[in-house]
Amino acid sequence: PLQERDPFASQAPEERCERVSKQSQGCAERKGVKGDPWIQRASRRAKRSHSFFVSGFCGKRGKERRMSGDLEAVEKAVLDAQAVADNQGNEVRALKAAVKGGTATKADLDAAIAKLKDLKADLAEKQKAFEEAVGGGSKAAAVNKEAFRAALNAILQRRAFVLPAFAIYGGVAGLYDYGPPGCAVKSNIQNYWKRHFVLEEKMLEIEGSAVTPEPVLKASGHVERFTDLMVKDAKNGECHRADHLLEARLEALQQTPLDGGKRKDIENVLARLDELTAEELGAELKKYECKAPDTGNDISDPFPFNLMFATMIGPKGDLQGYLRPETAQGIFVNFPQLLYYNGNKLPFAAAQMGQSFRNEISPQQGILRVREFTQAEIEHFVDPEDKSHPKYEKVADVEMLLFSRDVQVSDVKKPVLTKLRDAVDAGVIANQTLAYFLGRTYQFMVAVGIKAERMRFRQHLQHEMAHYAEDCWDCEVETSYGWIECVGVADRSAYDLQAHAKASKKEMTAYIKFDKPKFVTELVVEPSKKEIGKVFKREAKTVMAALMSLTEANGLKLKAELETKGEANLKAFCDGGDFTITKGMVSLEMVEKKLNGRYITPGVIEPSFGIGRILYCMLEHTYYVREGDDEAKTVFGFTPLVAPTKCTVFPLLQKEEFNAVARDISENMIDAGLSTIIDTTGTSIGKRYARTDEIGVPFAVTVDHDTLENDTVTLRERDTCSQIRINKSDLPGVLRELVDMKTSWEKVQAKYPSQPTAEGGSSKKEKGSAPVSYSLRCP
């Protein structure tokens, strides 16, 4: 979908590689980091690329074109050609022996060799067709993606968006720092998340402790089950995630011709990779001859590794704790207080944003898989019997790419553009509340810069869901690494509150008042303290507790046995222990009662956001290259909402009268809550524009000679490079509306006169620039 942004598509691959290499080297030289090995490595990767383009290598339309052929037919043709060539090779070897033995002539051998050459040439052509069918040439595609990531990562580090943590000490895998522009973009995403969800949905926001006592995480299941399967290099002990090794091996095999149903077997293993036990995963690793990726050594059998960071609480170290692996548990344990704060009313939602920690086995893919990350989670507490939502109609007609479980197991296996209303009515999405949060998540992702056509919502298959979950969907975004899970939206039923209630012995219920009183017949159990105490003495409390825990069905069975036999053993009816009671120790009667309400354990709808993953996907989606007069210019097309700086102010000349006006404009911008940069360097306006485009600043103001005469300035938009003339007193208000996305650049252009650009002499859109379309409304 972003191929339109590549202005170099007509160039030969060698020319493009040379341009990218020169660009990386030139950036390094200008910044005085020519000797930086990180930059040099990025340049070398760009040189190795056969064809480099900014994006589109993983785009939907590109994939459809590559997979349009009949893969099975092409694969069969390769295998048939291979078999014929192998047979001819055997014939050539036999003829060589026959020539030596005098039973065949040299002419026969030469003819057989010539035929073998023809068959190998035919095989090579069919192999090339196969590579095109599976991905435009798997090796070339891999190089393209690597070159793209190298170019992107080079600029992210050079402009201090993302930096390796503790770099002067060699760095630590899976730990990153955010520099000034990266920190600003991340903060803007977080602030908009709070506005979009916490403020607009009237959620209760909390800030919980990151250090969590062990009993909390035992109750939630993290101590026992929060594990990944790991293998070790048999010689050097290096650790690797077992499923990642198998996945990489199988994906590599998919790029080669396969026969005998092997391709289908591989697809089946990949489809159920997450549900394999340690024994099953170990068997698959051996079957496909997986080795350690860096050394090629043998690997150990898989074994579980708990991903939580352990710590000891207190100076004596007698209380085991962990750094929290998620923020959700802090909300669950505070449910009683939050319910009280909300006036004991359901439904309501609580939210928390903060750092979570996971000791990843082999962190890779930059900030996509790290050991410390920012998580934003919502727990929407609801009556399990009523999961309607009062604002559902506001998102019911939103269309989004849904990848339901039925489609995933069908022959099509492609997400379908679907209205949420249709999905709920058809039972594809379990309930209105779940659909509402899917729609709101879609709106949020589009607003921060994720391309809708490269985003899908994938429903979990039955084997992927926990036994207690009713429905789960992942918001996945397409990147150079493939589809990346950024948000999970799950209906977790009442499992979490029930687990904490059982472990803590505290009530985790809410009272639901009926619209009208209800009359019900229920079992009333009245133990006789006197009779029970007389017989059981110290164990009397245990017996009475067991009696009070009786279900209605078991209580009636117990009553029947007491009436017929005069006594009964509680062990057969409840978990109260091996106690034999008599008829006089308890009264069991069905009584009609008037009820005004009931106590329930609320169900939970949980949207969970990985802020770092969303940020990286947005960086890939907004990064592009624009052709200039002298060299290509890299641009981040951030939406004004998340841009690190909203506007730059450029005095045309280094003179005090220009600088004074620029300072005054900047102060007015800051008063309006708009971050600005003043650039008073003596470089040309074009170069100053390029510098700020590279960090994604959406607007630029230039103070020129006309400003001194009539108080007007030029306002330039980043992606179209078009400019208007506007009075400086109007600037703060206009920019505030643009940044808040309450108006569009097209509307502003229609209101104010255009200004010839310094970059090309006209206000026409520059070749290769991106279209401008900012709107919070759903497409």
Short mmCIF file of N, CA and C in Angstrom, two decimals, residues 96 146 181 245 334 348 401 426 447 465 476 496 522 532 587 620 658 736 750:
data_model
loop_
_atom_site.label_atom_id
_atom_site.label_comp_id
_atom_site.label_asym_id
_atom_site.label_seq_id
_atom_site.Cartn_x
_atom_site.Cartn_y
_atom_site.Cartn_z
N LYS A 96 29.31 -43.26 -18.63
CA LYS A 96 30.75 -43.07 -18.41
C LYS A 96 31.41 -44.42 -18.13
N GLU A 146 15.80 -6.78 5.20
CA GLU A 146 16.95 -6.46 6.03
C GLU A 146 17.47 -5.07 5.72
N PRO A 181 13.31 12.72 20.65
CA PRO A 181 12.14 12.59 19.77
C PRO A 181 11.36 11.31 20.02
N LEU A 245 13.00 -21.30 17.17
CA LEU A 245 13.91 -22.09 16.32
C LEU A 245 13.13 -22.95 15.34
N ASN A 334 -7.37 -4.57 43.44
CA ASN A 334 -8.01 -3.36 43.98
C ASN A 334 -9.48 -3.28 43.61
N PHE A 348 -18.32 -0.90 35.01
CA PHE A 348 -17.33 0.18 35.04
C PHE A 348 -16.00 -0.38 34.57
N LEU A 401 -10.77 -5.20 9.05
CA LEU A 401 -10.37 -6.52 8.57
C LEU A 401 -10.44 -7.51 9.72
N ALA A 426 -23.91 -12.14 13.61
CA ALA A 426 -23.63 -13.50 13.14
C ALA A 426 -23.00 -14.36 14.21
N ALA A 447 -5.71 6.53 14.36
CA ALA A 447 -5.41 7.91 14.75
C ALA A 447 -3.93 8.14 15.02
N MET A 465 -7.08 -20.36 23.24
CA MET A 465 -7.73 -19.67 24.35
C MET A 465 -7.62 -20.49 25.64
N GLU A 476 -3.36 -7.24 14.99
CA GLU A 476 -2.05 -7.53 14.42
C GLU A 476 -1.74 -6.54 13.30
N ASP A 496 -10.32 -14.20 36.84
CA ASP A 496 -9.30 -13.52 37.64
C ASP A 496 -9.82 -13.15 39.02
N GLU A 522 -35.40 -21.36 47.36
CA GLU A 522 -34.01 -21.79 47.50
C GLU A 522 -33.82 -22.57 48.79
N ILE A 532 -24.04 -29.84 67.13
CA ILE A 532 -22.75 -30.07 66.45
C ILE A 532 -21.59 -29.87 67.41
N SER A 587 -30.98 -28.37 59.79
CA SER A 587 -32.29 -28.23 59.16
C SER A 587 -32.08 -27.83 57.70
N GLU A 620 7.45 2.16 11.17
CA GLU A 620 7.58 1.51 9.86
C GLU A 620 6.53 2.04 8.87
N PHE A 658 14.69 39.38 12.62
CA PHE A 658 14.01 38.13 12.27
C PHE A 658 13.94 37.20 13.48
N ARG A 736 -3.31 24.68 16.45
CA ARG A 736 -3.95 23.89 17.49
C ARG A 736 -5.03 22.98 16.90
N ALA A 750 -7.59 26.09 1.62
CA ALA A 750 -8.70 26.76 0.95
C ALA A 750 -9.00 28.13 1.57
#
